[in-house]
PDB file of C-alpha atoms and ligand atoms in Angstrom:
ATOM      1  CA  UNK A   1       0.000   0.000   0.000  1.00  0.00           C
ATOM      2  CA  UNK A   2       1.064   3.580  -0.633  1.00  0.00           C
ATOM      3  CA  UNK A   3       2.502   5.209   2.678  1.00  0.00           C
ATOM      4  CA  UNK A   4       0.720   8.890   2.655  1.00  0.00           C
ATOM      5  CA  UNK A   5       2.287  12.030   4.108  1.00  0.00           C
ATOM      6  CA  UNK A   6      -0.123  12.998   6.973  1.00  0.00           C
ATOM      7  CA  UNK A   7      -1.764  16.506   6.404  1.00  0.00           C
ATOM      8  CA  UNK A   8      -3.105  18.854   8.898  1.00  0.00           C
ATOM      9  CA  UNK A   9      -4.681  21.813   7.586  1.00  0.00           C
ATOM     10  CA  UNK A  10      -6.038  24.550   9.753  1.00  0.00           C
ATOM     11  CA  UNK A  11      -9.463  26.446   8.255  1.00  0.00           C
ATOM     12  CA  UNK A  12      -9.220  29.823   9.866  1.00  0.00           C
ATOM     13  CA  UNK A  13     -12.457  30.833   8.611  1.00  0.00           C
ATOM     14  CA  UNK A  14     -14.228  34.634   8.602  1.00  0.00           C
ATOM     15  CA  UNK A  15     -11.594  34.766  11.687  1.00  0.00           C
ATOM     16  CA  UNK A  16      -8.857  36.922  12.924  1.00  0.00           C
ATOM     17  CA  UNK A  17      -8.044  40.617  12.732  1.00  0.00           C
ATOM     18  CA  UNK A  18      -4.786  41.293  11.022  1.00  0.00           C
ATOM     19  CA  UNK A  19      -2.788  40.948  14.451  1.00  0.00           C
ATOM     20  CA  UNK A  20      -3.918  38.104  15.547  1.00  0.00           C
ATOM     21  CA  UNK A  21      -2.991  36.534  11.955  1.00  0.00           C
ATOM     22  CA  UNK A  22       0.102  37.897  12.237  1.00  0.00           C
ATOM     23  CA  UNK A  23       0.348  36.214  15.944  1.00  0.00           C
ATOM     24  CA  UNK A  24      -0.923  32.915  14.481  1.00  0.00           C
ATOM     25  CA  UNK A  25       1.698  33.188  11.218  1.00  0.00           C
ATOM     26  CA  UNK A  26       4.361  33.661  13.536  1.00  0.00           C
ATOM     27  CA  UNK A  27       3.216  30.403  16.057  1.00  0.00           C
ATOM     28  CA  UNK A  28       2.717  28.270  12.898  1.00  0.00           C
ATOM     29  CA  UNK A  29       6.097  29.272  11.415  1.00  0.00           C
ATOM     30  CA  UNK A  30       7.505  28.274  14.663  1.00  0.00           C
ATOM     31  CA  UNK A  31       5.979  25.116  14.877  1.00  0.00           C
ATOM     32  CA  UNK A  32       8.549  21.011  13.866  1.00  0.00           C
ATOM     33  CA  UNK A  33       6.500  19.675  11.432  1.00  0.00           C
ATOM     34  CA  UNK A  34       8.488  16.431  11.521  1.00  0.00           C
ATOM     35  CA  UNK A  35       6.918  13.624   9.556  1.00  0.00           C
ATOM     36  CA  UNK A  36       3.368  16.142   9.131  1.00  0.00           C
ATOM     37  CA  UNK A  37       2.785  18.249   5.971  1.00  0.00           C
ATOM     38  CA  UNK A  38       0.608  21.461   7.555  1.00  0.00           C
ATOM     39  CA  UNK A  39      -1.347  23.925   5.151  1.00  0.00           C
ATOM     40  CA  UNK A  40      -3.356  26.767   7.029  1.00  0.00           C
ATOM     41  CA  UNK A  41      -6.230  28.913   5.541  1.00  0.00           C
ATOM     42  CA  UNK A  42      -6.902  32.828   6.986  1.00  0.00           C
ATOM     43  CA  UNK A  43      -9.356  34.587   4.977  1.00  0.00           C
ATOM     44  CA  UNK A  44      -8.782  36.264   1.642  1.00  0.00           C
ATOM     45  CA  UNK A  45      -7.657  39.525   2.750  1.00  0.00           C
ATOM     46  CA  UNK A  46      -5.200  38.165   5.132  1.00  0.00           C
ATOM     47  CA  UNK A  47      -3.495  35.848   3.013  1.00  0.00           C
ATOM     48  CA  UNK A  48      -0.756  37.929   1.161  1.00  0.00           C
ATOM     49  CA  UNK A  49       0.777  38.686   4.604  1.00  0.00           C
ATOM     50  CA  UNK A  50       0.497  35.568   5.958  1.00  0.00           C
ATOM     51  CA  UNK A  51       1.849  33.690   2.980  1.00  0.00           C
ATOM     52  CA  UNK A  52       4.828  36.611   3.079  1.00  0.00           C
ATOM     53  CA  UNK A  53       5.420  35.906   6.528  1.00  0.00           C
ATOM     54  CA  UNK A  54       5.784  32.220   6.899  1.00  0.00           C
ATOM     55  CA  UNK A  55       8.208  32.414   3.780  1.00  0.00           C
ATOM     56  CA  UNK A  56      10.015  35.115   5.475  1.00  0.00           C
ATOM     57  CA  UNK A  57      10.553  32.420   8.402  1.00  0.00           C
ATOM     58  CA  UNK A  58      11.866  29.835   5.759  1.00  0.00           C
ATOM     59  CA  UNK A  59       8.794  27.894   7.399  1.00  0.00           C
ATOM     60  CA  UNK A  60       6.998  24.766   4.684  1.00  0.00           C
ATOM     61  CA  UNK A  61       3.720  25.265   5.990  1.00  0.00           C
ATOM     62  CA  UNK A  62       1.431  25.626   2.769  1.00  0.00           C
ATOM     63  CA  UNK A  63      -0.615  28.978   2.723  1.00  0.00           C
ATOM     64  CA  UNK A  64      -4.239  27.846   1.229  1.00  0.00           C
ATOM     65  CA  UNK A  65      -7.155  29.714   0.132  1.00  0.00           C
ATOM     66  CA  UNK A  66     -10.614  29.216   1.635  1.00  0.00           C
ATOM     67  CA  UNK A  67     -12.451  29.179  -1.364  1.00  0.00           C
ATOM     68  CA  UNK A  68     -12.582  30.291  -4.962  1.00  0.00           C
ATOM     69  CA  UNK A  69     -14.534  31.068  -8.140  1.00  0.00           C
ATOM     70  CA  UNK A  70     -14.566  28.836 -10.921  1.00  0.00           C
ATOM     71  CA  UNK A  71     -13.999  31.317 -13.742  1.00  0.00           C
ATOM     72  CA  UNK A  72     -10.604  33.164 -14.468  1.00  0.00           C
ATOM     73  CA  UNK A  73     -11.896  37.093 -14.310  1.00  0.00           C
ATOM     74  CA  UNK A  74     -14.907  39.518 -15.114  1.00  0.00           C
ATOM     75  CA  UNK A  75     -17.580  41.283 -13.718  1.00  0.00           C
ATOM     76  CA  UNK A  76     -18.465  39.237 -10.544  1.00  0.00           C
ATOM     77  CA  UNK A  77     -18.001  41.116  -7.786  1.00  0.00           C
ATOM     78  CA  UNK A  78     -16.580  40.073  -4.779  1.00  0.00           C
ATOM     79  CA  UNK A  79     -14.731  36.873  -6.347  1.00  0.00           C
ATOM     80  CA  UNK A  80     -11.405  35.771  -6.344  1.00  0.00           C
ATOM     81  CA  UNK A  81      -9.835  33.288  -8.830  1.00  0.00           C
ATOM     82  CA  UNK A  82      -7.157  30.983  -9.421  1.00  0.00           C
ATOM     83  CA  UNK A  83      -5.300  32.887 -11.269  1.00  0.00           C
ATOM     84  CA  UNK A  84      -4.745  35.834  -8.508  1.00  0.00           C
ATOM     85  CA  UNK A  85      -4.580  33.462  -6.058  1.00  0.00           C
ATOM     86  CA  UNK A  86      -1.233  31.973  -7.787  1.00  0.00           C
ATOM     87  CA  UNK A  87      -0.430  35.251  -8.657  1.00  0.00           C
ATOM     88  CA  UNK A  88       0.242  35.877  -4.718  1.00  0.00           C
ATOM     89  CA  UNK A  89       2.088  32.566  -4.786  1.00  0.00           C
ATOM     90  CA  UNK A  90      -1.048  30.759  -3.249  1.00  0.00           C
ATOM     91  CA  UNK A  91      -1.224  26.917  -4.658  1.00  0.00           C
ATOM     92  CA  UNK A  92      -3.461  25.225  -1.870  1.00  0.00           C
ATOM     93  CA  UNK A  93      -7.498  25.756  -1.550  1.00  0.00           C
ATOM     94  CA  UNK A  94     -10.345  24.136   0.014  1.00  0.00           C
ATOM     95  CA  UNK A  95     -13.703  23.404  -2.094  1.00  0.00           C
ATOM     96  CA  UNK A  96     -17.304  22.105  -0.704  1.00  0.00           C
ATOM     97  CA  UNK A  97     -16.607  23.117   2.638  1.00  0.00           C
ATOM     98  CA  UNK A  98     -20.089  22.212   4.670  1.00  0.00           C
ATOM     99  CA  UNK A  99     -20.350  26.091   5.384  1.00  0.00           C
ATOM    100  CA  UNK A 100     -19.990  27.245   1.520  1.00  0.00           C
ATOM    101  CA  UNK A 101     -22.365  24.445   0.751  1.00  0.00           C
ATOM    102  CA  UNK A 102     -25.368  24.723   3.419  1.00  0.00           C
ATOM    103  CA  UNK A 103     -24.700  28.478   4.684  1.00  0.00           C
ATOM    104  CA  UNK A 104     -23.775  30.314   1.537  1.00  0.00           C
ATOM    105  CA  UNK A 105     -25.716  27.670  -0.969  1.00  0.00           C
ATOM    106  CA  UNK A 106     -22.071  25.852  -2.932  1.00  0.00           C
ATOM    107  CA  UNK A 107     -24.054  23.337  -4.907  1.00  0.00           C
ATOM    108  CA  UNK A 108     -22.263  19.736  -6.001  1.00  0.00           C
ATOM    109  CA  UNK A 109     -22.322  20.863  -9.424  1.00  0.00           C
ATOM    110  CA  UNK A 110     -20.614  24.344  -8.485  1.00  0.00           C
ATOM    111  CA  UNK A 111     -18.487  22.724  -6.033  1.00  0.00           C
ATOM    112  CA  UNK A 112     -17.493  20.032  -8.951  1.00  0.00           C
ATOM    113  CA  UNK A 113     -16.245  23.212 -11.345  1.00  0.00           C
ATOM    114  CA  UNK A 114     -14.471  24.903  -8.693  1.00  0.00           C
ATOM    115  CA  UNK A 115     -12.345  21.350  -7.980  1.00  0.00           C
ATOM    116  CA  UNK A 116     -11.708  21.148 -11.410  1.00  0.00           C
ATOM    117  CA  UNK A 117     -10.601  24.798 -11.827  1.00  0.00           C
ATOM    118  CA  UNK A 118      -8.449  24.633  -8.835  1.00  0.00           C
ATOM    119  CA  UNK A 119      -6.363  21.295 -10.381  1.00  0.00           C
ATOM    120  CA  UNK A 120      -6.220  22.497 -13.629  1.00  0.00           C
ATOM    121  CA  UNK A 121      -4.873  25.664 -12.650  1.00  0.00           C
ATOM    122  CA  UNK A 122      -1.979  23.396 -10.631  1.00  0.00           C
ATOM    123  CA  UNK A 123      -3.074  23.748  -7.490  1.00  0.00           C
ATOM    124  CA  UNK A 124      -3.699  21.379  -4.424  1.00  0.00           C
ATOM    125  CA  UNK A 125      -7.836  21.085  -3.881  1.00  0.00           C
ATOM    126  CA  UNK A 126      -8.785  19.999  -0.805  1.00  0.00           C
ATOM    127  CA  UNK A 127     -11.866  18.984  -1.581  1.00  0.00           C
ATOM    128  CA  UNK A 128     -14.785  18.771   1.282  1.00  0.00           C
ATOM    129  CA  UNK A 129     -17.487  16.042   1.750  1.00  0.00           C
ATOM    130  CA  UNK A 130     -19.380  14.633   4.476  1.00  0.00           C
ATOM    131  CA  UNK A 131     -23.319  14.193   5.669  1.00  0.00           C
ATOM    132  CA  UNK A 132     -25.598  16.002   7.997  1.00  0.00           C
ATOM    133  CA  UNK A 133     -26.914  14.653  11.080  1.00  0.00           C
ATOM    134  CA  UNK A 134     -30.132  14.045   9.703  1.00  0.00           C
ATOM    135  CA  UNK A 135     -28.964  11.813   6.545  1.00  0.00           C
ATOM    136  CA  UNK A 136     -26.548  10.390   9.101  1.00  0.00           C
ATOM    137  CA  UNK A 137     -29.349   9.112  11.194  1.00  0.00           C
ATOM    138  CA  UNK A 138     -31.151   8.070   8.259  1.00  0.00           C
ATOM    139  CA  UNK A 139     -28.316   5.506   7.376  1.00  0.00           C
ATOM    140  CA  UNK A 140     -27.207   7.935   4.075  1.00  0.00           C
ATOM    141  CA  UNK A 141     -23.215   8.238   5.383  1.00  0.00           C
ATOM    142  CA  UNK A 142     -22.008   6.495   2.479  1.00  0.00           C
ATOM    143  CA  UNK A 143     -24.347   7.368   0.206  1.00  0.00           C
ATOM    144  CA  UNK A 144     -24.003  10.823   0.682  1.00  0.00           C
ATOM    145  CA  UNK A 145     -19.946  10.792   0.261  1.00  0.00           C
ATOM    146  CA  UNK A 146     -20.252   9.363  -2.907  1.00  0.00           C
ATOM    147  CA  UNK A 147     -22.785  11.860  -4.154  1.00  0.00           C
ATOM    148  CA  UNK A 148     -20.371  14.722  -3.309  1.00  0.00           C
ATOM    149  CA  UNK A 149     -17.137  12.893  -4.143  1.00  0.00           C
ATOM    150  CA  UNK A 150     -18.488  12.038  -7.564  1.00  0.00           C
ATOM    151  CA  UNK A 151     -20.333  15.482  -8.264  1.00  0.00           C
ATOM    152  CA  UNK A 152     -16.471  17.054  -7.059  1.00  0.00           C
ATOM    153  CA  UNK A 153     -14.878  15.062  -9.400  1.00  0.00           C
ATOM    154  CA  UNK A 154     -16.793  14.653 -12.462  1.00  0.00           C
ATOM    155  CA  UNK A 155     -14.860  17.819 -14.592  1.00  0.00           C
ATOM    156  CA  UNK A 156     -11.618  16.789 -13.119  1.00  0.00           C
ATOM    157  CA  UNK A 157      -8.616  15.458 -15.670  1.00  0.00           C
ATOM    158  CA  UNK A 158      -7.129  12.554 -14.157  1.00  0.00           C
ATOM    159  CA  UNK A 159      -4.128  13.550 -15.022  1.00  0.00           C
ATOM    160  CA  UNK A 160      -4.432  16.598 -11.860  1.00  0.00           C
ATOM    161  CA  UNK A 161      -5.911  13.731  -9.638  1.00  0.00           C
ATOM    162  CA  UNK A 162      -1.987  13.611  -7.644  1.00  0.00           C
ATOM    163  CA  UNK A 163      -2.857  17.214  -6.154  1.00  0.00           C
ATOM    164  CA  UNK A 164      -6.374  16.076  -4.812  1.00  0.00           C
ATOM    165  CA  UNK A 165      -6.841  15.839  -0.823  1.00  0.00           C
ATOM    166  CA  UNK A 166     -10.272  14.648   0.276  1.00  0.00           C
ATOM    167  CA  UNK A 167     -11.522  16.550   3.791  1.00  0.00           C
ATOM    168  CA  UNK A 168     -14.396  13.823   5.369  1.00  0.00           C
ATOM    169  CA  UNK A 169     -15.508  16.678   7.537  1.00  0.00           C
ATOM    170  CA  UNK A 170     -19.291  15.182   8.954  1.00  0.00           C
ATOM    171  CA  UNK A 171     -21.818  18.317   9.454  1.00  0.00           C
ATOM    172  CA  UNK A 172     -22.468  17.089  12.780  1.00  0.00           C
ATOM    173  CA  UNK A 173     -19.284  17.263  13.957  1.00  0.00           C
ATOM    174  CA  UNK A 174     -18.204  20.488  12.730  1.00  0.00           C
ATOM    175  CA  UNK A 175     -17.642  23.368  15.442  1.00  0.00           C
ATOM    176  CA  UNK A 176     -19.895  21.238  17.647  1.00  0.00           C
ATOM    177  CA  UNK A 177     -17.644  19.580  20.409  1.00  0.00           C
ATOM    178  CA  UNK A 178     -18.755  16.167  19.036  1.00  0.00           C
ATOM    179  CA  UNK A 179     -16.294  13.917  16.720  1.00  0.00           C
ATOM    180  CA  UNK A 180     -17.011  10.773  14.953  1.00  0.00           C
ATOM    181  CA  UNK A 181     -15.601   8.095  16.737  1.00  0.00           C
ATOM    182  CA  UNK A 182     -12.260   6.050  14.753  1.00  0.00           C
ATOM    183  CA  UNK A 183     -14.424   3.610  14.005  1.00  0.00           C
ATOM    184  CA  UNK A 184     -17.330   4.955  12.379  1.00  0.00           C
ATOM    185  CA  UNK A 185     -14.913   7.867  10.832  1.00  0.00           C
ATOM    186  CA  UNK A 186     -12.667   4.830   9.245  1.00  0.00           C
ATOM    187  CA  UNK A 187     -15.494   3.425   8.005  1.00  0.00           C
ATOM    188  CA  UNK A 188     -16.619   6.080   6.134  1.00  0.00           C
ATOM    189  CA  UNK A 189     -12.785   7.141   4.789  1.00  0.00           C
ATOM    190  CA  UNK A 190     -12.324   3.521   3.822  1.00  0.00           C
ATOM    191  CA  UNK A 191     -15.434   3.075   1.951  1.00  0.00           C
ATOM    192  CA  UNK A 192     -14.421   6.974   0.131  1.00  0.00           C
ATOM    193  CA  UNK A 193     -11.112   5.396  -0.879  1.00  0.00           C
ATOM    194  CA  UNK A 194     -13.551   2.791  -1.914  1.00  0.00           C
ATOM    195  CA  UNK A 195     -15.493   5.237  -4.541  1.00  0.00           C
ATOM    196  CA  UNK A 196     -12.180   6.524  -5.448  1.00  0.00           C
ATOM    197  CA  UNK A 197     -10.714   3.218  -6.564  1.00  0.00           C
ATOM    198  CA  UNK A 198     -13.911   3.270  -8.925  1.00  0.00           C
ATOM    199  CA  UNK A 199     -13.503   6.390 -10.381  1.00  0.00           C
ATOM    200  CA  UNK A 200     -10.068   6.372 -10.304  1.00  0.00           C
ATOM    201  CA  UNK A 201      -7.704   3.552 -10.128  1.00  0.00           C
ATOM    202  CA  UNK A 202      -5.572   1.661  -7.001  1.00  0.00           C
ATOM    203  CA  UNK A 203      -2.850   3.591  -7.333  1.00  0.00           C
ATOM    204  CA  UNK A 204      -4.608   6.782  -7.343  1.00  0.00           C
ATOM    205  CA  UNK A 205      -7.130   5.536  -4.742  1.00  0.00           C
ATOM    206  CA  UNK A 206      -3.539   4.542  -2.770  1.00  0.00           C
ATOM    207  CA  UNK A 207      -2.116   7.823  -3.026  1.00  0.00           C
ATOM    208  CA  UNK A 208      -4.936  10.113  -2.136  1.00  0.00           C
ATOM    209  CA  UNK A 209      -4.945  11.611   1.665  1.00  0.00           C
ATOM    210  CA  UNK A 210      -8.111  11.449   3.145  1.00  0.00           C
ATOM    211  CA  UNK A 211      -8.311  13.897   5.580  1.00  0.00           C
ATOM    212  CA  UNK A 212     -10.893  13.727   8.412  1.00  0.00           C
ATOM    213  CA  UNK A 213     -12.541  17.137  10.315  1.00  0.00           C
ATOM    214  CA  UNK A 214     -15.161  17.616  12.962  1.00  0.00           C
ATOM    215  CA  UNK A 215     -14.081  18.816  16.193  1.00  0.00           C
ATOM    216  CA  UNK A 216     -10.367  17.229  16.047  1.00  0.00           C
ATOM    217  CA  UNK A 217      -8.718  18.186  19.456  1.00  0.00           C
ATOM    218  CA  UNK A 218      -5.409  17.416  21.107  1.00  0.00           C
ATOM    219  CA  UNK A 219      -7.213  14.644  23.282  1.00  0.00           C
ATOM    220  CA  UNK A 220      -8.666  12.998  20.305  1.00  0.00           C
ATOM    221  CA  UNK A 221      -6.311  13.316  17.145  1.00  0.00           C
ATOM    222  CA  UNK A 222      -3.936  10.303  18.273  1.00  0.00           C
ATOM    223  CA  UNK A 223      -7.006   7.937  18.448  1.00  0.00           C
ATOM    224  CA  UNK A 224      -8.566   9.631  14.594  1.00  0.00           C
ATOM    225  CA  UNK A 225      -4.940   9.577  13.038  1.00  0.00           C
ATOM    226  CA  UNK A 226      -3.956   6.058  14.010  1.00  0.00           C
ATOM    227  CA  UNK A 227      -6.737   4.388  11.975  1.00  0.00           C
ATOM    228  CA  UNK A 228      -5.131   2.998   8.422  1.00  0.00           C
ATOM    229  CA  UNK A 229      -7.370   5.336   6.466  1.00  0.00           C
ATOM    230  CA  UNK A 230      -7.011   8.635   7.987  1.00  0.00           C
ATOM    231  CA  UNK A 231      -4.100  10.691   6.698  1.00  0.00           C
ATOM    232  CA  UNK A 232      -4.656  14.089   8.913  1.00  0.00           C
ATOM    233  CA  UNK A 233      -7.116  16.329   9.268  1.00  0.00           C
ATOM    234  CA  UNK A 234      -8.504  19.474   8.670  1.00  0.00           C
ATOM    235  CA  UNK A 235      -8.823  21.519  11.804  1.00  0.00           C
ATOM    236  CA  UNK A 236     -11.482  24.435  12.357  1.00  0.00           C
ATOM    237  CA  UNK A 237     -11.858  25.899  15.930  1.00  0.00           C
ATOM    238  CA  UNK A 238      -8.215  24.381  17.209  1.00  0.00           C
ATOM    239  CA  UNK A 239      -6.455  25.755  14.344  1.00  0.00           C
ATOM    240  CA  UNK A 240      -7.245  29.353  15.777  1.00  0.00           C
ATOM    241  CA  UNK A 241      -5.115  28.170  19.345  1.00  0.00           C
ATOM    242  CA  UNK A 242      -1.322  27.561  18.438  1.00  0.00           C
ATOM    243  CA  UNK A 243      -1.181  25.287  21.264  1.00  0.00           C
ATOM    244  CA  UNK A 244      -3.425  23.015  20.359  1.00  0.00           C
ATOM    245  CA  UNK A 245      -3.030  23.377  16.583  1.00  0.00           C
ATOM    246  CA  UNK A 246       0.751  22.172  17.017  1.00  0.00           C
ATOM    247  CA  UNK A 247      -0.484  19.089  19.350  1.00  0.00           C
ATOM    248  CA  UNK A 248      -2.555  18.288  16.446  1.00  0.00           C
ATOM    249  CA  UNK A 249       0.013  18.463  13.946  1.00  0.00           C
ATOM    250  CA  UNK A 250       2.406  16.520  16.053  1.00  0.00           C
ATOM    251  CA  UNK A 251       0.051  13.731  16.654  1.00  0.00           C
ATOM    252  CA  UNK A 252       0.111  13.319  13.039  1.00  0.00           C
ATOM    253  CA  UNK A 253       3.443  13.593  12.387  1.00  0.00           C
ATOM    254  CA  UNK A 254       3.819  10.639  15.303  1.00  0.00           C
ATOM    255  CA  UNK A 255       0.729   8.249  13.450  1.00  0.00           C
ATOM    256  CA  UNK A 256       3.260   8.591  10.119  1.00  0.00           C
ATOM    257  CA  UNK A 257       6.796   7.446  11.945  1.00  0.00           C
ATOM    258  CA  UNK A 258       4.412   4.923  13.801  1.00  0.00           C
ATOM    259  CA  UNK A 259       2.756   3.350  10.920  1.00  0.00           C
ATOM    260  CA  UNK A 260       6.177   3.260   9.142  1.00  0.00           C
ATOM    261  CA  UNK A 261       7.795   1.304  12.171  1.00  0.00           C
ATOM    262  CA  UNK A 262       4.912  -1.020  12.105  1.00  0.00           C
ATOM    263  CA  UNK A 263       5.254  -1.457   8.404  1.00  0.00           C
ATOM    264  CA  UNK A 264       9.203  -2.611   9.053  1.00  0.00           C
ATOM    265  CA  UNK A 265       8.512  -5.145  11.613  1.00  0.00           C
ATOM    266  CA  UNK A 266       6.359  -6.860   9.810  1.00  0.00           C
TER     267      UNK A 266
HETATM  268  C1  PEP B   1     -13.844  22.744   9.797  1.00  0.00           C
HETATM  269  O1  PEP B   1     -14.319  23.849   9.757  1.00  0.00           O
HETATM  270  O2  PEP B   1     -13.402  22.241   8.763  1.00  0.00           O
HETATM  271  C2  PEP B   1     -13.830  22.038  11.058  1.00  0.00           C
HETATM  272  C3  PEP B   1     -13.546  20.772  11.057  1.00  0.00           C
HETATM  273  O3  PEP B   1     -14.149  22.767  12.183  1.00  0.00           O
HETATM  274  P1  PEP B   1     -13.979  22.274  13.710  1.00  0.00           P
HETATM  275  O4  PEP B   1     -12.610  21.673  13.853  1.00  0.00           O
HETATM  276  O5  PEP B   1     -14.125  23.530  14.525  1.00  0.00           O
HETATM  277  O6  PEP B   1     -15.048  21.287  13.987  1.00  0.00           O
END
């Protein structure tokens, strides 16, 4: 099987004034990412200086966008696009987040163009799936995921497939204190690698992190990032406290030098 860099990625959100992003920058650039691969995401207007800061530190933490429009430029007010966000040296952005798609109204289909602009333009999509509570209690987990994984990825080129990260981020569990437990999240990340090996192929299916979200913590991300399907996550509310943000990333540094010292006594 494909060893996979873990991934932590921290989704600032409509959070922050510019100090505190600066504060935050300068914690992140700080932080030994060891074995983890961490991407953060302030908002729009805070990324130039945050992207210009953790470069200034020599740091490799990736400097992601929360969102983006699907067309290049024109009268629509308010968006941003690929291209200026590579023009600032931004290469990383999240699509389908569960607050674009049931606050601000991202359908699959728009969320399916904006993955596809995003990895044709070159840069890595982390692209967002997961169920509400209500189709979670109505047994529609699985059915769900593949919905949204196969709406994201229906424009995509497989050839831009190696820059795709899939976020299993359940609605439920987002913001709210309560996390899917390993088993049920592995269960739904294995059965998404699952509709990936469909659409895709083993190798791709192999490659691709899976990232899980939902109220990861410091006192739960060991248990989440041990399980052989989760390759990270992608951290709201901790993400804003350095502390804890850093616990998170080295718990999945750890679950990568752990699985690999499993994998050579075997
Ligand atoms: C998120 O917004 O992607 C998220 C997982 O938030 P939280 O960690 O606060 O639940």
């Amino acid at each position: 099987m494909a060893s996979r860099q873990p991934l932590v990625g921290g989704n600032w959100k409509m959070n922050t004034a510019s100090s505190e992003a600066d504060a935050l920058a300068g914690a992140v650039a700080s932080f030994q990412p060891g074995a983890c691969q961490i991407a953060i995401f302030p908002p729009f207007v805070y990324l130039d200086r945050v992207a210009a800061a953790l470069r200034t530190a020599g740091s490799t933490t990736l400097v992601g966008a929360q969102d983006l429009d699907h067309r290049d430029n024109g009268a629509l007010t308010g968006q941003v696009s690929a291209s200026m966000l590579l023009d600032l040296g931004i290469q990383t952005v999240l699509t389908g987040h569960s607050e674009r798609r049931h606050v601000i109204g991202d359908s699959d289909e728009l969320v399916g163009l904006k993955t596809a602009r995003a990895l044709d333009a070159g840069m890595m999509c982390l692209l967002c799936i997961g169920e509400t509570l209500e189709q979670r209690e109505a047994g529609e987990t699985d059915a769900v995921n593949e919905r949204q994984l196969r709406a994201g990825l229906k424009n995509v080129q497989a050839s831009t497939l190696g820059n795709l990260v899939v976020a299993y981020e359940p609605v439920w569990a987002i913001g709210t204190g309560q996390t899917a437990s390993p088993d049920d999240a592995q269960n739904a990340h294995a059965a998404i690698r699952g509709v990936l090996r469909s659409i895709t192929d083993d190798a791709t299916a192999d490659a691709t992190r899976i990232l899980y979200g939902g109220s990861v913590k410091p006192s739960n991300a060991n248990e989440l990032f041990a399980m052989p399907d989760i390759d990270g996550g992608l951290i709201g509310g901790a993400s804003l406290n350095a502390d804890d943000f850093a616990a998170i990333c080295t718990a999945a540094s750890d679950s990568a030098t752990t699985a690999t010292t499993t994998a050579q006594t075997h």
